[in-house]
Short mmCIF file of C-alpha atoms and ligand atoms in Angstrom, two decimals:
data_model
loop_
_atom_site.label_atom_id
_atom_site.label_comp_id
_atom_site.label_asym_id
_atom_site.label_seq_id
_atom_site.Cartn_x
_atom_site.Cartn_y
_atom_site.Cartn_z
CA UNK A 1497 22.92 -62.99 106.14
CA UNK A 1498 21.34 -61.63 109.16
CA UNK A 1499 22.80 -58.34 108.62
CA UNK A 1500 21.22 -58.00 105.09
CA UNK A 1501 17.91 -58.87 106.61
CA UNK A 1502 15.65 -55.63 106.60
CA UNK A 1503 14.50 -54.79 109.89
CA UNK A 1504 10.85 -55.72 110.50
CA UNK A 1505 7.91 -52.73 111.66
CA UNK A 1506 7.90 -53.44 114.93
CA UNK A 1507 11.92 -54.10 115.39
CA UNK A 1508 12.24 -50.28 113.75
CA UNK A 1509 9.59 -48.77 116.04
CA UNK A 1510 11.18 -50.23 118.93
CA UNK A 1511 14.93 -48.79 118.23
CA UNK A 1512 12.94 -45.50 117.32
CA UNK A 1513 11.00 -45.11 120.56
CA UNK A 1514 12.66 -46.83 123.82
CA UNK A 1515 15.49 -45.60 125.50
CA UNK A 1516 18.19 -48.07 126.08
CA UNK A 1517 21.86 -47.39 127.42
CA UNK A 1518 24.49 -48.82 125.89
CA UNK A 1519 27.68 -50.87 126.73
CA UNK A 1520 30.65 -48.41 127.10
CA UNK A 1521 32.71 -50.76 125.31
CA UNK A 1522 30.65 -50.85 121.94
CA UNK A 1523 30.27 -47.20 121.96
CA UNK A 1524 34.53 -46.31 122.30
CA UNK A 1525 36.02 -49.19 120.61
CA UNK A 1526 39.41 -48.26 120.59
CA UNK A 1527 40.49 -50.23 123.46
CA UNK A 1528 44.42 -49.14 123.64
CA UNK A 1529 43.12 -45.36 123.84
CA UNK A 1530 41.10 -46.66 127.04
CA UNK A 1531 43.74 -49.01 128.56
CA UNK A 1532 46.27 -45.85 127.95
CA UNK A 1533 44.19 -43.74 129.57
CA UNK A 1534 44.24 -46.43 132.45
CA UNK A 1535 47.49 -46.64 133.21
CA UNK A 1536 48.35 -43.10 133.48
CA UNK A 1537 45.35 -42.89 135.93
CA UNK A 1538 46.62 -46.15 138.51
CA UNK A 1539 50.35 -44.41 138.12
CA UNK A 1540 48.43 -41.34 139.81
CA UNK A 1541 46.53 -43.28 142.10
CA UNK A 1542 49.72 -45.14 143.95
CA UNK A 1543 51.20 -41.69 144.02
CA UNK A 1544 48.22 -39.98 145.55
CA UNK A 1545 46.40 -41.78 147.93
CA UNK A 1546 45.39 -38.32 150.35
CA UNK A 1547 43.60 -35.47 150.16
CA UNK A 1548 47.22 -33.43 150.52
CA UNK A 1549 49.41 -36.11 148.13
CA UNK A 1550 46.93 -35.74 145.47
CA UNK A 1551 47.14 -31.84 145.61
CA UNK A 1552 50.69 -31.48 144.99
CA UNK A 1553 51.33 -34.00 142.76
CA UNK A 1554 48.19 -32.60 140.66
CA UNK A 1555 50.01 -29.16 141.08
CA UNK A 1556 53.07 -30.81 139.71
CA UNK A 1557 51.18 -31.72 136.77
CA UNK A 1558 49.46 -28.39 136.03
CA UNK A 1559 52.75 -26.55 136.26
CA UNK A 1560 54.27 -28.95 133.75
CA UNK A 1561 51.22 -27.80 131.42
CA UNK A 1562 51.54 -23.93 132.40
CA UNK A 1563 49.24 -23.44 134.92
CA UNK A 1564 50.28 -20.25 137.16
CA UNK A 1565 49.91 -19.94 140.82
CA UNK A 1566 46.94 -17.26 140.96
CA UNK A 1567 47.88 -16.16 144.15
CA UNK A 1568 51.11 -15.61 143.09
CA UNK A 1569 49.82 -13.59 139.99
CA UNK A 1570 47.45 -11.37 142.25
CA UNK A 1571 50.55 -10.82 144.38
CA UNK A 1572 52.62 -9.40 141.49
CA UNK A 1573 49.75 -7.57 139.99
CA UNK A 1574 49.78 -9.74 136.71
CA UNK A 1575 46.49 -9.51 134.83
CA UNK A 1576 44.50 -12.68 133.48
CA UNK A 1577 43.32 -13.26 129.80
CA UNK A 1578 40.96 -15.11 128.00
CA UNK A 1579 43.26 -18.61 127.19
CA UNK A 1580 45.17 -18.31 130.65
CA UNK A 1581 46.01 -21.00 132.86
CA UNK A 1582 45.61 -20.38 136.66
CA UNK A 1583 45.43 -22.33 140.11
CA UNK A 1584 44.99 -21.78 143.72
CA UNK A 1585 45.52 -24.63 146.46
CA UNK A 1586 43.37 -24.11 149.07
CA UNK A 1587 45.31 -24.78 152.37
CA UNK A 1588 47.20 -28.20 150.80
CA UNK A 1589 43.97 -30.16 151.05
CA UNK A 1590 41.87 -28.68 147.87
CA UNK A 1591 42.79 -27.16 144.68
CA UNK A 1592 40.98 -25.18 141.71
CA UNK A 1593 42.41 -25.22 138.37
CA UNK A 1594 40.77 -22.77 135.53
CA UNK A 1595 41.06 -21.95 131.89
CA UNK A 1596 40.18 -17.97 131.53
CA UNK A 1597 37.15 -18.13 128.55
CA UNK A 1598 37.02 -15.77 125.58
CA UNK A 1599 33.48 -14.57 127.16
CA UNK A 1600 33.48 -12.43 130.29
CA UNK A 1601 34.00 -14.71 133.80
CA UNK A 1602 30.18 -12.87 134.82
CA UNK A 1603 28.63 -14.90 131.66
CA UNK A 1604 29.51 -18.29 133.65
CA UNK A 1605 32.15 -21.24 133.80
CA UNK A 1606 31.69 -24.55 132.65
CA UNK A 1607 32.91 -26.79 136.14
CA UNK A 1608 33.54 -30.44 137.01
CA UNK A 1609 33.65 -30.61 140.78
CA UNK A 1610 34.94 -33.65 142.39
CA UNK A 1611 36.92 -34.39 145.78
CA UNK A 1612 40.02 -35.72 146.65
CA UNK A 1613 39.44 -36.71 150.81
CA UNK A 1614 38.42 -40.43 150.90
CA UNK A 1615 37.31 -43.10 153.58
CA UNK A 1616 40.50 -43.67 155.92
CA UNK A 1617 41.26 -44.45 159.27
CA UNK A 1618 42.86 -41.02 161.10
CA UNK A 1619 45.62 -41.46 163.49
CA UNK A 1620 44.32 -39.84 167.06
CA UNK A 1621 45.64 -37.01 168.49
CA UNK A 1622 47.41 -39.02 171.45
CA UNK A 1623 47.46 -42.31 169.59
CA UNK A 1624 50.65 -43.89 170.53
CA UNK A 1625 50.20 -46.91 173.83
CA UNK A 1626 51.40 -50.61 174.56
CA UNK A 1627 49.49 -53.59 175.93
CA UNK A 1628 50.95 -56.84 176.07
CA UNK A 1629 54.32 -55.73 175.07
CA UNK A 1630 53.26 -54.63 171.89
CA UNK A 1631 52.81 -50.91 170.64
CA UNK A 1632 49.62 -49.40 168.82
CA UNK A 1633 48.54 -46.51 167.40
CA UNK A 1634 44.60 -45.76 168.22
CA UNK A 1635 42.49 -44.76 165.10
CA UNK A 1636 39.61 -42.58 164.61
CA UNK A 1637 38.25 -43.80 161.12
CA UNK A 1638 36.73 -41.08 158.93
CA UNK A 1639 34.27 -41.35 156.31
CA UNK A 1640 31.58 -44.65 155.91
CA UNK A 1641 33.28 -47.48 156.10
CA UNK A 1642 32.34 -50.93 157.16
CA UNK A 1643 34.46 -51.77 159.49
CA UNK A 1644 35.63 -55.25 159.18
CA UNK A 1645 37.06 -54.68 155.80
CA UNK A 1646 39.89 -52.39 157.42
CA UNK A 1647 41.22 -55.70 158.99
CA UNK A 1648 43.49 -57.68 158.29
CA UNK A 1649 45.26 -55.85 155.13
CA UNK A 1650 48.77 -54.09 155.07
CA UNK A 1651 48.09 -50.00 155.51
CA UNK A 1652 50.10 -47.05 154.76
CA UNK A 1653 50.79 -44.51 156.94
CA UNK A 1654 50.79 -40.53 155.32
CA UNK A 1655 50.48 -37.12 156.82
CA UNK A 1656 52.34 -34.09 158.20
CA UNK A 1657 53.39 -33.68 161.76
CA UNK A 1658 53.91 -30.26 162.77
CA UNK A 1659 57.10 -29.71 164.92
CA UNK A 1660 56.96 -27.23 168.58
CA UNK A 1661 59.07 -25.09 165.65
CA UNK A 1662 56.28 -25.10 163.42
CA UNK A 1663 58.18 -26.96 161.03
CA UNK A 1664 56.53 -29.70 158.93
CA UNK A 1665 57.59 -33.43 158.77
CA UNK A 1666 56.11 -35.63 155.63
CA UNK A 1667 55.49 -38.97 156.60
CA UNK A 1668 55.10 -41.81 154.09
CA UNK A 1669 55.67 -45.42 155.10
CA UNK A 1670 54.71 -48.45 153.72
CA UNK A 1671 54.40 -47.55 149.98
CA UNK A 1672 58.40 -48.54 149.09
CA UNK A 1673 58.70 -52.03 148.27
CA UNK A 1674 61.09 -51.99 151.38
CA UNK A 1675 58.75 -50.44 153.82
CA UNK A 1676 57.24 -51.62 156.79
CA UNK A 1677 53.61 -51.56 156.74
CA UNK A 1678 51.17 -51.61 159.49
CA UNK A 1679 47.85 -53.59 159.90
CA UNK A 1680 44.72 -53.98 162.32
CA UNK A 1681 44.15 -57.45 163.70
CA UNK A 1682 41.26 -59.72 163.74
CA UNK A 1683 40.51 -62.43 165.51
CA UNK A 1684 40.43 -65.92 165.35
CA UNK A 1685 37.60 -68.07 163.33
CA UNK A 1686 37.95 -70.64 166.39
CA UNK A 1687 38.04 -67.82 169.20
CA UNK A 1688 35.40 -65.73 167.37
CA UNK A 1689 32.33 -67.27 168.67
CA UNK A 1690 30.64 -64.25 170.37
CA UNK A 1691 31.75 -62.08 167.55
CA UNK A 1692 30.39 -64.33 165.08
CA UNK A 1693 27.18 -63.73 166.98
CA UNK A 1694 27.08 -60.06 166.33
CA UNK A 1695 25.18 -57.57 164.24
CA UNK A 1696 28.16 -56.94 161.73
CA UNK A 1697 28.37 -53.06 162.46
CA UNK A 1698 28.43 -54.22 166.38
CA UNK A 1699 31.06 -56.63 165.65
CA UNK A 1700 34.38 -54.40 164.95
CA UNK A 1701 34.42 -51.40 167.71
CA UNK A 1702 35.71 -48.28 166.43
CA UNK A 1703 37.87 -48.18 169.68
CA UNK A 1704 39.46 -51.61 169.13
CA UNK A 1705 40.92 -50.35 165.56
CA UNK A 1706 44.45 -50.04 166.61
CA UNK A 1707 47.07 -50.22 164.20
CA UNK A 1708 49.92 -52.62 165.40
CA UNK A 1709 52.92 -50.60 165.18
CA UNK A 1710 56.11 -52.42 167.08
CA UNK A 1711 57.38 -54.82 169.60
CA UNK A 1712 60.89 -54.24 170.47
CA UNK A 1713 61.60 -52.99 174.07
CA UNK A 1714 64.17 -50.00 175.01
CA UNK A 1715 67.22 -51.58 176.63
CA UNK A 1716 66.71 -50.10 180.45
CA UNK A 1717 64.94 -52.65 182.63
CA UNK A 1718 64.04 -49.64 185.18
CA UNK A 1719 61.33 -48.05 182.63
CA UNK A 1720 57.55 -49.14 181.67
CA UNK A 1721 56.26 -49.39 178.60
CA UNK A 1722 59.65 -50.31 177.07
CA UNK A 1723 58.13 -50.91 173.18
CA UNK A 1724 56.52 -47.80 173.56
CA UNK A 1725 59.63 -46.03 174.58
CA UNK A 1726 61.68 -47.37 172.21
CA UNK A 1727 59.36 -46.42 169.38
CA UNK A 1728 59.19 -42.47 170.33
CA UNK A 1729 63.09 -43.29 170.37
CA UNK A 1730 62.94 -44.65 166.73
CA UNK A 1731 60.92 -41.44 165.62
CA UNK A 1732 63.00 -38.93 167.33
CA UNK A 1733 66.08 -39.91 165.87
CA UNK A 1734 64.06 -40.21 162.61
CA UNK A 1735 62.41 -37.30 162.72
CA UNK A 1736 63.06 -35.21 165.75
CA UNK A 1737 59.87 -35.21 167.55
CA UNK A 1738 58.35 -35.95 170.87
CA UNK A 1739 54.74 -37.55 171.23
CA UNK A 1740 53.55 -34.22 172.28
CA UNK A 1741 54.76 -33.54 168.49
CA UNK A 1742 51.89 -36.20 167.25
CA UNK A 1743 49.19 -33.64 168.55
CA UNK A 1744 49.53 -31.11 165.86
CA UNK A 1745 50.14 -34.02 163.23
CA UNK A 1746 47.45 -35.25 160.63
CA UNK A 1747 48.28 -38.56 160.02
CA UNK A 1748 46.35 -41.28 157.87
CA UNK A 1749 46.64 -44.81 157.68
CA UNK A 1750 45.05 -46.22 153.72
CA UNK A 1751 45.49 -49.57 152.26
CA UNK A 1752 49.15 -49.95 151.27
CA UNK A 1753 48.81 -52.08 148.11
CA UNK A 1754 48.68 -50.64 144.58
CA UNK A 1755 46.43 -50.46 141.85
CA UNK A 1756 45.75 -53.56 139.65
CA UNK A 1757 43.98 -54.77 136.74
CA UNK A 1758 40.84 -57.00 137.38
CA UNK A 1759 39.90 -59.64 135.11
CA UNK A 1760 40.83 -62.23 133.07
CA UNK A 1761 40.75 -59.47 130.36
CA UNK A 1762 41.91 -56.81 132.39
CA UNK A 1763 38.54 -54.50 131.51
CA UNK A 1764 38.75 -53.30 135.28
CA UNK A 1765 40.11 -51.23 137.56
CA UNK A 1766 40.66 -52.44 141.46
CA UNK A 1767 42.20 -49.83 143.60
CA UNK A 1768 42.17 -47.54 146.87
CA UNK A 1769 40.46 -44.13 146.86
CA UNK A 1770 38.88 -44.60 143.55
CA UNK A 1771 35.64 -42.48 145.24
CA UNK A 1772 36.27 -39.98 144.31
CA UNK A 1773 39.95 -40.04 142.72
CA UNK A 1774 38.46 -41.39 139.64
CA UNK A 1775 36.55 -38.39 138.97
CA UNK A 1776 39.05 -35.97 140.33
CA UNK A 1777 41.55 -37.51 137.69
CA UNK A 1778 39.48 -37.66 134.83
CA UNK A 1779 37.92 -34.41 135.33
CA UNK A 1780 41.26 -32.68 135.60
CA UNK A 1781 42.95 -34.21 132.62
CA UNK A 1782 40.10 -33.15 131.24
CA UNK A 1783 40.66 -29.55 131.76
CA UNK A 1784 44.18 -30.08 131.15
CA UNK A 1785 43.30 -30.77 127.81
CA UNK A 1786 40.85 -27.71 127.30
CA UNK A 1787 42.43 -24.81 125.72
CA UNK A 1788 40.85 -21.43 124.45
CA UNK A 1789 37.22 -22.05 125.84
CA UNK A 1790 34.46 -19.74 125.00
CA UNK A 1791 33.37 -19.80 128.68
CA UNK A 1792 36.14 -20.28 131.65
CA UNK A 1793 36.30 -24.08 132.42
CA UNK A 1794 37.10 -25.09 136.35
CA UNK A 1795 38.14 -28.12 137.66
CA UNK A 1796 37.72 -27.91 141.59
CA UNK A 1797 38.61 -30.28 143.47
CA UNK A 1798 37.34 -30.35 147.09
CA UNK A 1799 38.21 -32.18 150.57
CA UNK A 1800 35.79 -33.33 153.78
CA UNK A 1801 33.08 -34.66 151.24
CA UNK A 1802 33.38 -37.65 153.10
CA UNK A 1803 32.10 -36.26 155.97
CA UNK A 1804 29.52 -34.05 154.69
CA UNK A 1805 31.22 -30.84 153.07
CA UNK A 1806 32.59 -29.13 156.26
CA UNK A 1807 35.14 -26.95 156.76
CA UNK A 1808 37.23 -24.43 155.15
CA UNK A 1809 38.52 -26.94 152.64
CA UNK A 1810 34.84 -28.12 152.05
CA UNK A 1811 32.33 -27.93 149.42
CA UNK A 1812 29.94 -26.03 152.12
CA UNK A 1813 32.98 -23.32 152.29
CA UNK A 1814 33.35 -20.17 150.19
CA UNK A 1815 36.53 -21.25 148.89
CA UNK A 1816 34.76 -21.75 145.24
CA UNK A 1817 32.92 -18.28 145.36
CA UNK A 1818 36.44 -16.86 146.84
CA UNK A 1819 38.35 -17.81 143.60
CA UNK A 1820 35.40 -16.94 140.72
CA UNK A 1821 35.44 -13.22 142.70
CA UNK A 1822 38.93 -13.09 142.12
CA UNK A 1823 38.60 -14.64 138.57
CA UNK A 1824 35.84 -11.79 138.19
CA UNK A 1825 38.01 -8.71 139.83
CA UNK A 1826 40.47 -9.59 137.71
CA UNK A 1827 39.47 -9.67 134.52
CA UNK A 1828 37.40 -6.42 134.83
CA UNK A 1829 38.62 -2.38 135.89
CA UNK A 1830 35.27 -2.51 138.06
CA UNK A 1831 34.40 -5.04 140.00
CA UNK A 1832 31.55 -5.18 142.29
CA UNK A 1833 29.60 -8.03 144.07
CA UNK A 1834 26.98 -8.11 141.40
CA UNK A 1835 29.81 -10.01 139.04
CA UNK A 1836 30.18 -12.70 140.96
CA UNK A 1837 26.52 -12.90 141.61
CA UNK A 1838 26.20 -13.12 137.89
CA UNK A 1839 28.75 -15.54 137.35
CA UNK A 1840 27.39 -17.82 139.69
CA UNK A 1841 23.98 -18.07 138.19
CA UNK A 1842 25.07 -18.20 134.42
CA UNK A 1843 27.25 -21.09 135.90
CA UNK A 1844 26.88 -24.84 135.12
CA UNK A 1845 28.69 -27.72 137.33
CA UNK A 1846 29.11 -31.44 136.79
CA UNK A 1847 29.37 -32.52 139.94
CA UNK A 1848 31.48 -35.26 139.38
CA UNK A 1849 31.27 -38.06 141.93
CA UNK A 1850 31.50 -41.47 141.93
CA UNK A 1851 27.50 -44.21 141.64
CA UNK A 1852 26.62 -47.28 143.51
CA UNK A 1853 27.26 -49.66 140.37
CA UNK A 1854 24.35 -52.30 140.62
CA UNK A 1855 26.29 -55.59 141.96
CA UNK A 1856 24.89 -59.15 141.36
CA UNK A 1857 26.19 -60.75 144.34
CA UNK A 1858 23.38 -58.43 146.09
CA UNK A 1859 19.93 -58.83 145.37
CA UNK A 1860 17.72 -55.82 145.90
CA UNK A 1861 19.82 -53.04 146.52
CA UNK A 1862 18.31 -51.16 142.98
CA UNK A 1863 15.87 -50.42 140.73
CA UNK A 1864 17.34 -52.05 137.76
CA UNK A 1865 15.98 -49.94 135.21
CA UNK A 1866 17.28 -46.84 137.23
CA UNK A 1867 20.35 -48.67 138.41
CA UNK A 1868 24.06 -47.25 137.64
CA UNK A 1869 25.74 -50.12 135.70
CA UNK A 1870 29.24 -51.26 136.02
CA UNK A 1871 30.47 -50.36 132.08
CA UNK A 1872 27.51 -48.10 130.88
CA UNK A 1873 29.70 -45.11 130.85
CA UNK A 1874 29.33 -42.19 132.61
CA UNK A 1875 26.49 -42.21 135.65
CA UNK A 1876 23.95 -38.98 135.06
CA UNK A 1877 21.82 -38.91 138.84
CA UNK A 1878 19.58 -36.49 138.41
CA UNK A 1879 18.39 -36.34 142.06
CA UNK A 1880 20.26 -37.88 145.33
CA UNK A 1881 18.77 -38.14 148.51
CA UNK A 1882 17.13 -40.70 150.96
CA UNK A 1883 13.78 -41.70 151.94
CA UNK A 1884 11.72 -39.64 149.62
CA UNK A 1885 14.68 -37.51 148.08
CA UNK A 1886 15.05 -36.20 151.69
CA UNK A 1887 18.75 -33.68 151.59
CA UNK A 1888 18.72 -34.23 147.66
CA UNK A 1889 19.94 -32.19 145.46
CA UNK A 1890 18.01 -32.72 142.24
CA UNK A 1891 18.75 -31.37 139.05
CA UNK A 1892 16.11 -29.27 136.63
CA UNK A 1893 14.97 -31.03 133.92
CA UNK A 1894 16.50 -28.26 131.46
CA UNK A 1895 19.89 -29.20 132.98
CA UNK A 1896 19.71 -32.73 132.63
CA UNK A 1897 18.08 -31.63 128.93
CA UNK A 1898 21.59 -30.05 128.25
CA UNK A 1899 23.75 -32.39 129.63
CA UNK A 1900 21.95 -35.46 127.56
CA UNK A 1901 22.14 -33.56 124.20
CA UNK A 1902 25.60 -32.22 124.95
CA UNK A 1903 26.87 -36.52 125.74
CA UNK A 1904 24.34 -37.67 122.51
CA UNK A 1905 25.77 -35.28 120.23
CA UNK A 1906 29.61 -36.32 121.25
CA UNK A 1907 29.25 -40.07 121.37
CA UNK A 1908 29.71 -40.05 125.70
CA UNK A 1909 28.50 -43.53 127.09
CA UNK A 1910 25.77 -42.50 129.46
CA UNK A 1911 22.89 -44.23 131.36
CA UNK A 1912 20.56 -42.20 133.86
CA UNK A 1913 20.62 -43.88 137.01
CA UNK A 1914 19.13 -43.25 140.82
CA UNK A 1915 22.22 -43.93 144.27
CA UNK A 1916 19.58 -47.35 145.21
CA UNK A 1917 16.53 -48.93 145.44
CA UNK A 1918 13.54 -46.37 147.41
CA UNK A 1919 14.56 -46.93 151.63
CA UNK A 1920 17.69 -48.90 151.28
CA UNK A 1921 20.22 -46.14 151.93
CA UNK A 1922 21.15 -43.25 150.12
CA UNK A 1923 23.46 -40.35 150.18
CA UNK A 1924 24.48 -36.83 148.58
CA UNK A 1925 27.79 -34.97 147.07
CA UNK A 1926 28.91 -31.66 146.75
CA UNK A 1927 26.04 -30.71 144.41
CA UNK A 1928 23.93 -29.38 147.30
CA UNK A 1929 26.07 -26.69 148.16
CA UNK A 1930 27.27 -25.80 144.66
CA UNK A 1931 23.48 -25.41 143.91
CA UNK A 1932 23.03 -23.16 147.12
CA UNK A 1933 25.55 -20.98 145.19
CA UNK A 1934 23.12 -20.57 142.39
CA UNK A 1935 25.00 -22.92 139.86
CA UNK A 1936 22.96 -25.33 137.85
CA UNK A 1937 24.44 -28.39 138.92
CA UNK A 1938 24.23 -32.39 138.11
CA UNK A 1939 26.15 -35.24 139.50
CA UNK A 1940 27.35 -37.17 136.50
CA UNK A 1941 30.29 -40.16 137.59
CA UNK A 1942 31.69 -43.37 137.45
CA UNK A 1943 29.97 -46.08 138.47
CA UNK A 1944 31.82 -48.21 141.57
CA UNK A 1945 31.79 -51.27 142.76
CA UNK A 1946 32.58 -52.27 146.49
CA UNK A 1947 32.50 -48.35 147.09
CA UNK A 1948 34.23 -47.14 150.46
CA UNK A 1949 36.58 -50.85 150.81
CA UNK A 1950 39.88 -50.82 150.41
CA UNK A 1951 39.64 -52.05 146.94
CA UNK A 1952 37.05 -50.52 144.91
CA UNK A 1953 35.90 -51.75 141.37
CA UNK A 1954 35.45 -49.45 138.37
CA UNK A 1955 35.24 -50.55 134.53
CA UNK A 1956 38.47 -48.61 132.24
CA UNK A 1957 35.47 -48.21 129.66
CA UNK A 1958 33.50 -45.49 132.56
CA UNK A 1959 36.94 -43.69 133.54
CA UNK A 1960 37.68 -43.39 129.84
CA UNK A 1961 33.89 -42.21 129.11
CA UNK A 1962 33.92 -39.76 132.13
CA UNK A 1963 37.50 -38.17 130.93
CA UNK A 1964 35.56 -37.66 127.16
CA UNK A 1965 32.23 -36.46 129.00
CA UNK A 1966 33.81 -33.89 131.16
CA UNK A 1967 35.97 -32.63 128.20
CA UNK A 1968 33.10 -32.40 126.09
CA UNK A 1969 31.61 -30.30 128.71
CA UNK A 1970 33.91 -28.19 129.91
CA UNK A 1971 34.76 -27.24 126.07
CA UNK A 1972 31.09 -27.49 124.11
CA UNK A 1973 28.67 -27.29 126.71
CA UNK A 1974 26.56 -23.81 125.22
MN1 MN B 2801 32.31 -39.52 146.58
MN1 MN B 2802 32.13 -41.50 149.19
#
């Protein structure tokens, strides 16, 4: 009955004039496409928890589909052409993949630019001691994390350790059902008094995060630090190296347990390293999918976001600019500077990271009617920033003109949102340095829940939404 009832005036006028987002879930209702989706993406999370795991199993999956090493092709003289499928790793850690466009590379690309480097505790240089008869390994934790939630939970340890040869080791332990894991202790409720006391950033010292690592001595009651002995043992006849060994190694310790469904209904998505792996998967299946685009699409996918864009593997690199010249020398018999310059500025990027979703338990931490929403799709932040938009990189209204039409138009789930409430925090991405570049950019992402733990929350509607949105753009975006 209620659905034959005509609308009254002021009902109408309100649907015609106020902007409201909409639940992700009413707007794709084809739930198995979403929980399909899903499970292909936790299968890739377990097997890519780093920065240099995700790279080559991504690379595995673009070579399945085609792509070509563009290195490779350079080296052999091959030429590119419009339809082509290309990648470059950038030193194991980053990784562009590109579909050539039917228009010339200096008319612009179409890019979704995400990273792959998460929060983590690093293994130290010289990390391997024993107290008390027990071994440790001393961390260096890298990224924003709050401390205390690194206790206490079975980790994985993954890396490369680069032998006096120069040859390298891959480590991975504690991902097999069979493996040993490692953890970081904690003490106590009845001992933890004083630290119960403590401002909760003062109570977990970065220098008392040692991983617990062994506790068998060597058999020779004339030597010290017998565990510690017997462990270098252990890993020499494992691997054939000596702690000096460790120095050139880049090891990581991340939460060893898997990716799982959350909720009674299963709607959500709990899981390591889904900041920024979430948009780093669906923007690259995304481009997967894209074939014959008008302009080139690019899915880049950076490292060292989590620690502000450095390095040579960084957003604040010219790795990006590096690969479009090429793209650009390539695909023309002269090349000159002024290409790329070109490309650059005809170029649009989604710069695809992850939102603070608004959470419940905490009072106060948004605006809600500029909030990011757990299950409102994909997260459109037009500026980022802290304390009056300080470091932010904010988008032009004409791009966030584009990028609305472009998500109305193809039925994307979208809700315009701000990282928090005005002087609670903040933060930025890589769209600050893909803007220096000249490149309209926009950070558009999933929202998160319980971002930087060991177990962040995001709703299969959003990863779903973001995989259309980003194929939408990097296919239809004009
Ligand atoms: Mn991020
Ligand atoms: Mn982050």
């Amino acid at each position: 009955m209620d659905e034959m009832k005509e609308k009254s005036k002021g009902q109408k006028l309100l649907d015609k004039l106020t902007y409201n987002s909409k639940n992700a879930w009413e707007v794709i209702p084809d739930r198995e496409l979403i929980f399909s989706f899903c499970d292909g993406y936790k299968a890739f999370l377990d097997k890519a928890k780093t920065e240099r795991t995700y790279v080559r199993e991504a690379v595995q999956e673009a070579e399945k589909l085609g792509f070509e090493d563009l290195d490779m092709m350079i080296a052999e003289g091959l030429p590119i052409n419009p339809g082509d499928k290309v990648y470059r790793v950038v030193r194991n850690k980053a990784v562009i993949f590109a579909v050539i466009g039917k228009q010339p590379v200096e008319k612009g690309t179409r890019m979704v630019g995400a990273h792959v480097d998460c929060p983590r505790l690093d293994i130290k240089q010289n990390p391997l001691y024993e107290n008390t008869e027990m071994a440790f390994l001393k961390t260096h934790y890298y990224g924003g994390i709050k401390k205390y939630q690194w206790l206490t939970i079975p980790l994985a340890l993954h890396g490369v350790i680069l032998k006096k040869d120069g040859s390298v080791v891959d480590i991975c332990i504690g991902e097999d059902q069979g493996d040993p894991a490692f953890t970081i202790t904690d003490l106590l409720p009845h001992l933890a008094k004083d630290q119960m006391q403590k401002k909760l950033h003062e109570a977990i010292s970065g220098e008392g995060m040692n991983a617990l690592s062994g506790s068998i001595p060597y058999d020779d009651k004339e030597v010290k630090d017998k565990v510690k002995l017997n462990i270098l043992n252990l890993l020499n006849e494992k691997y054939d190296i000596t702690e000096e060994d460790l120095i050139s190694s880049e090891l990581e310790l991340v939460p060893a347990f898997k990716a799982k469904d959350v909720g009674f209904d299963r709607s959500m998505i709990g899981a390591y390293g889904q900041d920024d792996r979430v948009c780093a998967y669906t923007g690259m299946m995304a481009l997967f999918d894209v074939k014959d685009p008008d302009y080139t699409a690019i899915c880049v996918l950076t490292d060292k976001e989590e620690i502000g864009s450095v390095g040579n593997t960084g957003a604040e690199s010219r790795f990006l600019e590096d690969f479009l010249a090429d793209l650009c020398d390539m695909t023309t018999d002269n090349y000159s500077d002024i290409l790329l310059r070109r490309c650059l500025n005809n170029s649009v990027m989604l710069s695809a990271d992850v939102n603070a979703a608004l959470d419940p338990n905490f009072e106060g931490t948004h605006d809600k009617f500029n909030a990011a929403y757990l299950g409102k799709g994909l997260a459109i932040l037009k500026f980022s920033g802290a304390r009056g938009k300080s470091g932010a990189s904010d988008a032009h209204a004409e791009v966030v003109s584009r990028i609305r039409k472009l998500f109305n138009d193809n039925d994307i789930p979208w809700h315009t949102t701000e990282l928090g409430a005005i002087d609670k925090g903040g933060g930025g991405t890589i769209a600050q340095f893909i803007a220096n570049l000249g490149v309209d950019v926009i950070d558009c992402g999933v929202p998160v829940l319980s971002m930087h733990s060991p177990f962040e929350i995001t709703s299969k509607a959003d990863v779903y939404a973001a995989y259309k949105g980003y194929k939408a753009f990097l296919k239809k975006l004009e």
